Each structure stands twice: as structure tokens, then as C-alpha cells.
Amino acid sequence: MHKSQKVATGPVQTPLMAAMPSDYLITLGDVNMNALKMRAEASELSYAREREFQFRVDTQSKMQLALWAAEKLGHVDPNAYADELVTEDIIKRGGAIERLNRDFAEAGISVEGDEILSRLSAVLRQVSADMAA
């Protein structure tokens, strides 16, 4: 290479690019970083939406399960009982099932071993399908 020749460093400038304001110009590295940031943000948003959907399905399912249990237990205010049960489940994961088992035992109502869980499973499927539609 001869001393009078200059080596180009940085992005190649075309005549069109030279005429554009400098804030319009983005290097290839910036484009890749912006694409990665956008992909990460989209992934986080998707994850947040999925978690919110799952929370809503779980809460609605526990609400319906509690209303079924309130009817079986003969509660005067089934909605209040359902609210208590859902709140207890939010505070302690699995608290609703424990509470239902305890309430049925205290009331002397016989419930098959997996009846509560199988009913919850059916309600979860139904609520999930309803909310996804």
C-alpha cells in the first residue's frame, strides 16, 4: 500500500448517505443491537402477558371451585367464601385446596380423595378455554 492511499475506517459513506443528516445514519452494529433489544423486550412482554393470563385463569378457577364448595357446605354467602379462599391461595400457594379439605372435614362432609383436585382440573381446562377464546 502506498503512503498516499488512505484506508477507510468505519461505515462506508455513499453519496446519498453523505447528503443525509447524521442522526439518520445508523451503523450495522446499532441495527443489530436495536433488533436484539426489541426481541428481548418482546420476549419480556410475552412472558408478562402469559404470567398474567395464567394468574387470571388460576384465580377464576379457584373462584369457581370455591363456589362449588360453598354450595356443598351450605354457606349463606358463597361469594364471600370464594373471596376468602382465593385470597388464601394467593397468600399461600395451595392454600385453597388445604382449606377446602379442612372445611369439608370440619363440616363432616365426605369428599373422595381426589374429587377436589379432579374438579379443579376440569374447571382449569374450562376457564382456560373460555379465556383464550
PDB file of C-alpha atoms in Angstrom:
ATOM      1  CA  MET A   1       0.000   0.000   0.000  1.00  0.00           C
ATOM      2  CA  HIS A   2       1.311   3.396  -0.907  1.00  0.00           C
ATOM      3  CA  LYS A   3       1.623   6.152   1.718  1.00  0.00           C
ATOM      4  CA  SER A   4      -0.721   8.456  -0.187  1.00  0.00           C
ATOM      5  CA  GLN A   5      -3.577   5.926  -0.095  1.00  0.00           C
ATOM      6  CA  LYS A   6      -5.977   6.221   2.810  1.00  0.00           C
ATOM      7  CA  VAL A   7      -7.522   3.218   4.455  1.00  0.00           C
ATOM      8  CA  ALA A   8     -11.260   3.562   5.038  1.00  0.00           C
ATOM      9  CA  THR A   9     -12.310   3.074   8.617  1.00  0.00           C
ATOM     10  CA  GLY A  10     -15.874   2.986   9.909  1.00  0.00           C
ATOM     11  CA  PRO A  11     -19.014   2.666   7.836  1.00  0.00           C
ATOM     12  CA  VAL A  12     -18.806   3.204   4.098  1.00  0.00           C
ATOM     13  CA  GLN A  13     -20.366   6.512   3.042  1.00  0.00           C
ATOM     14  CA  THR A  14     -22.314   6.635  -0.209  1.00  0.00           C
ATOM     15  CA  PRO A  15     -23.197   9.963  -1.842  1.00  0.00           C
ATOM     16  CA  LEU A  16     -26.799   9.510  -0.681  1.00  0.00           C
ATOM     17  CA  MET A  17     -25.644   8.864   2.869  1.00  0.00           C
ATOM     18  CA  ALA A  18     -23.359  11.890   2.789  1.00  0.00           C
ATOM     19  CA  ALA A  19     -26.358  14.080   1.955  1.00  0.00           C
ATOM     20  CA  MET A  20     -28.433  12.740   4.896  1.00  0.00           C
ATOM     21  CA  PRO A  21     -28.337  14.326   8.342  1.00  0.00           C
ATOM     22  CA  SER A  22     -26.017  12.441  10.682  1.00  0.00           C
ATOM     23  CA  ASP A  23     -28.821  11.443  13.063  1.00  0.00           C
ATOM     24  CA  TYR A  24     -30.421   9.366  10.264  1.00  0.00           C
ATOM     25  CA  LEU A  25     -27.338   7.243   9.898  1.00  0.00           C
ATOM     26  CA  ILE A  26     -27.100   4.049  11.893  1.00  0.00           C
ATOM     27  CA  THR A  27     -24.212   1.662  11.819  1.00  0.00           C
ATOM     28  CA  LEU A  28     -24.767  -2.036  11.289  1.00  0.00           C
ATOM     29  CA  GLY A  29     -23.856  -2.676  14.936  1.00  0.00           C
ATOM     30  CA  ASP A  30     -26.599  -0.308  16.082  1.00  0.00           C
ATOM     31  CA  VAL A  31     -29.158  -2.112  13.913  1.00  0.00           C
ATOM     32  CA  ASN A  32     -28.173  -5.473  15.387  1.00  0.00           C
ATOM     33  CA  MET A  33     -28.295  -4.106  18.938  1.00  0.00           C
ATOM     34  CA  ASN A  34     -31.671  -2.473  18.342  1.00  0.00           C
ATOM     35  CA  ALA A  35     -33.001  -5.738  16.913  1.00  0.00           C
ATOM     36  CA  LEU A  36     -31.730  -7.645  19.938  1.00  0.00           C
ATOM     37  CA  LYS A  37     -33.227  -5.104  22.338  1.00  0.00           C
ATOM     38  CA  MET A  38     -36.549  -5.226  20.517  1.00  0.00           C
ATOM     39  CA  ARG A  39     -36.523  -9.029  20.591  1.00  0.00           C
ATOM     40  CA  ALA A  40     -35.720  -9.045  24.326  1.00  0.00           C
ATOM     41  CA  GLU A  41     -38.488  -6.526  25.057  1.00  0.00           C
ATOM     42  CA  ALA A  42     -40.963  -8.549  23.003  1.00  0.00           C
ATOM     43  CA  SER A  43     -39.956 -11.696  24.851  1.00  0.00           C
ATOM     44  CA  GLU A  44     -40.380  -9.997  28.231  1.00  0.00           C
ATOM     45  CA  LEU A  45     -43.764  -8.619  27.206  1.00  0.00           C
ATOM     46  CA  SER A  46     -44.884 -12.044  26.003  1.00  0.00           C
ATOM     47  CA  TYR A  47     -43.735 -13.633  29.265  1.00  0.00           C
ATOM     48  CA  ALA A  48     -45.549 -10.986  31.325  1.00  0.00           C
ATOM     49  CA  ARG A  49     -48.761 -11.481  29.350  1.00  0.00           C
ATOM     50  CA  GLU A  50     -48.533 -15.256  29.749  1.00  0.00           C
ATOM     51  CA  ARG A  51     -47.990 -14.950  33.510  1.00  0.00           C
ATOM     52  CA  GLU A  52     -50.925 -12.529  33.826  1.00  0.00           C
ATOM     53  CA  PHE A  53     -53.145 -14.867  31.799  1.00  0.00           C
ATOM     54  CA  GLN A  54     -52.087 -17.822  33.955  1.00  0.00           C
ATOM     55  CA  PHE A  55     -52.801 -15.847  37.141  1.00  0.00           C
ATOM     56  CA  ARG A  56     -56.253 -14.873  35.901  1.00  0.00           C
ATOM     57  CA  VAL A  57     -57.072 -18.460  34.875  1.00  0.00           C
ATOM     58  CA  ASP A  58     -55.870 -19.784  38.225  1.00  0.00           C
ATOM     59  CA  THR A  59     -57.800 -17.187  40.216  1.00  0.00           C
ATOM     60  CA  GLN A  60     -61.021 -17.663  38.248  1.00  0.00           C
ATOM     61  CA  SER A  61     -60.707 -21.446  38.553  1.00  0.00           C
ATOM     62  CA  LYS A  62     -60.262 -21.255  42.313  1.00  0.00           C
ATOM     63  CA  MET A  63     -63.258 -18.914  42.470  1.00  0.00           C
ATOM     64  CA  GLN A  64     -65.467 -21.427  40.647  1.00  0.00           C
ATOM     65  CA  LEU A  65     -64.144 -24.284  42.770  1.00  0.00           C
ATOM     66  CA  ALA A  66     -64.901 -22.280  45.918  1.00  0.00           C
ATOM     67  CA  LEU A  67     -68.446 -21.532  44.747  1.00  0.00           C
ATOM     68  CA  TRP A  68     -68.991 -25.276  44.206  1.00  0.00           C
ATOM     69  CA  ALA A  69     -67.620 -25.982  47.672  1.00  0.00           C
ATOM     70  CA  ALA A  70     -69.717 -23.210  49.251  1.00  0.00           C
ATOM     71  CA  GLU A  71     -72.835 -24.773  47.777  1.00  0.00           C
ATOM     72  CA  LYS A  72     -71.861 -28.200  49.134  1.00  0.00           C
ATOM     73  CA  LEU A  73     -71.042 -26.706  52.533  1.00  0.00           C
ATOM     74  CA  GLY A  74     -74.263 -24.674  52.619  1.00  0.00           C
ATOM     75  CA  HIS A  75     -72.651 -21.249  53.052  1.00  0.00           C
ATOM     76  CA  VAL A  76     -75.057 -18.326  53.253  1.00  0.00           C
ATOM     77  CA  ASP A  77     -72.712 -16.024  51.272  1.00  0.00           C
ATOM     78  CA  PRO A  78     -70.856 -18.172  48.700  1.00  0.00           C
ATOM     79  CA  ASN A  79     -69.119 -15.149  47.121  1.00  0.00           C
ATOM     80  CA  ALA A  80     -67.555 -14.105  50.427  1.00  0.00           C
ATOM     81  CA  TYR A  81     -66.361 -17.672  50.981  1.00  0.00           C
ATOM     82  CA  ALA A  82     -64.915 -17.774  47.465  1.00  0.00           C
ATOM     83  CA  ASP A  83     -63.112 -14.464  48.018  1.00  0.00           C
ATOM     84  CA  GLU A  84     -61.591 -15.792  51.251  1.00  0.00           C
ATOM     85  CA  LEU A  85     -60.466 -18.975  49.557  1.00  0.00           C
ATOM     86  CA  VAL A  86     -58.880 -17.194  46.583  1.00  0.00           C
ATOM     87  CA  THR A  87     -57.121 -14.731  48.892  1.00  0.00           C
ATOM     88  CA  GLU A  88     -55.797 -17.589  50.991  1.00  0.00           C
ATOM     89  CA  ASP A  89     -54.493 -19.316  47.868  1.00  0.00           C
ATOM     90  CA  ILE A  90     -52.733 -16.139  46.705  1.00  0.00           C
ATOM     91  CA  ILE A  91     -51.085 -15.732  50.103  1.00  0.00           C
ATOM     92  CA  LYS A  92     -50.074 -19.378  50.345  1.00  0.00           C
ATOM     93  CA  ARG A  93     -49.782 -21.448  47.174  1.00  0.00           C
ATOM     94  CA  GLY A  94     -52.035 -24.485  47.563  1.00  0.00           C
ATOM     95  CA  GLY A  95     -53.853 -22.875  50.476  1.00  0.00           C
ATOM     96  CA  ALA A  96     -57.236 -23.203  48.776  1.00  0.00           C
ATOM     97  CA  ILE A  97     -57.017 -26.990  48.499  1.00  0.00           C
ATOM     98  CA  GLU A  98     -55.856 -27.324  52.107  1.00  0.00           C
ATOM     99  CA  ARG A  99     -58.678 -25.071  53.264  1.00  0.00           C
ATOM    100  CA  LEU A 100     -61.296 -26.996  51.271  1.00  0.00           C
ATOM    101  CA  ASN A 101     -60.132 -30.315  52.710  1.00  0.00           C
ATOM    102  CA  ARG A 102     -60.205 -28.834  56.212  1.00  0.00           C
ATOM    103  CA  ASP A 103     -63.644 -27.227  55.747  1.00  0.00           C
ATOM    104  CA  PHE A 104     -65.187 -30.420  54.371  1.00  0.00           C
ATOM    105  CA  ALA A 105     -63.696 -32.456  57.227  1.00  0.00           C
ATOM    106  CA  GLU A 106     -64.958 -29.960  59.858  1.00  0.00           C
ATOM    107  CA  ALA A 107     -68.447 -29.998  58.298  1.00  0.00           C
ATOM    108  CA  GLY A 108     -68.427 -33.806  58.293  1.00  0.00           C
ATOM    109  CA  ILE A 109     -68.973 -33.914  54.524  1.00  0.00           C
ATOM    110  CA  SER A 110     -67.361 -36.868  52.835  1.00  0.00           C
ATOM    111  CA  VAL A 111     -65.357 -35.947  49.759  1.00  0.00           C
ATOM    112  CA  GLU A 112     -63.464 -38.509  47.718  1.00  0.00           C
ATOM    113  CA  GLY A 113     -59.679 -38.233  47.975  1.00  0.00           C
ATOM    114  CA  ASP A 114     -59.096 -36.675  44.581  1.00  0.00           C
ATOM    115  CA  GLU A 115     -62.554 -35.189  43.963  1.00  0.00           C
ATOM    116  CA  ILE A 116     -61.392 -31.653  44.755  1.00  0.00           C
ATOM    117  CA  LEU A 117     -58.310 -31.921  42.538  1.00  0.00           C
ATOM    118  CA  SER A 118     -60.187 -33.529  39.657  1.00  0.00           C
ATOM    119  CA  ARG A 119     -62.879 -30.835  39.857  1.00  0.00           C
ATOM    120  CA  LEU A 120     -60.153 -28.156  39.926  1.00  0.00           C
ATOM    121  CA  SER A 121     -58.504 -29.723  36.893  1.00  0.00           C
ATOM    122  CA  ALA A 122     -61.785 -29.714  34.956  1.00  0.00           C
ATOM    123  CA  VAL A 123     -62.507 -26.113  35.958  1.00  0.00           C
ATOM    124  CA  LEU A 124     -58.972 -25.049  34.963  1.00  0.00           C
ATOM    125  CA  ARG A 125     -59.413 -26.530  31.497  1.00  0.00           C
ATOM    126  CA  GLN A 126     -62.809 -24.882  31.064  1.00  0.00           C
ATOM    127  CA  VAL A 127     -61.719 -21.451  32.301  1.00  0.00           C
ATOM    128  CA  SER A 128     -58.543 -21.561  30.213  1.00  0.00           C
ATOM    129  CA  ALA A 129     -60.533 -22.390  27.082  1.00  0.00           C
ATOM    130  CA  ASP A 130     -63.104 -19.689  27.852  1.00  0.00           C
ATOM    131  CA  MET A 131     -60.491 -17.002  28.474  1.00  0.00           C
ATOM    132  CA  ALA A 132     -58.404 -17.950  25.445  1.00  0.00           C
ATOM    133  CA  ALA A 133     -61.426 -17.616  23.144  1.00  0.00           C
TER     134      ALA A 133
END
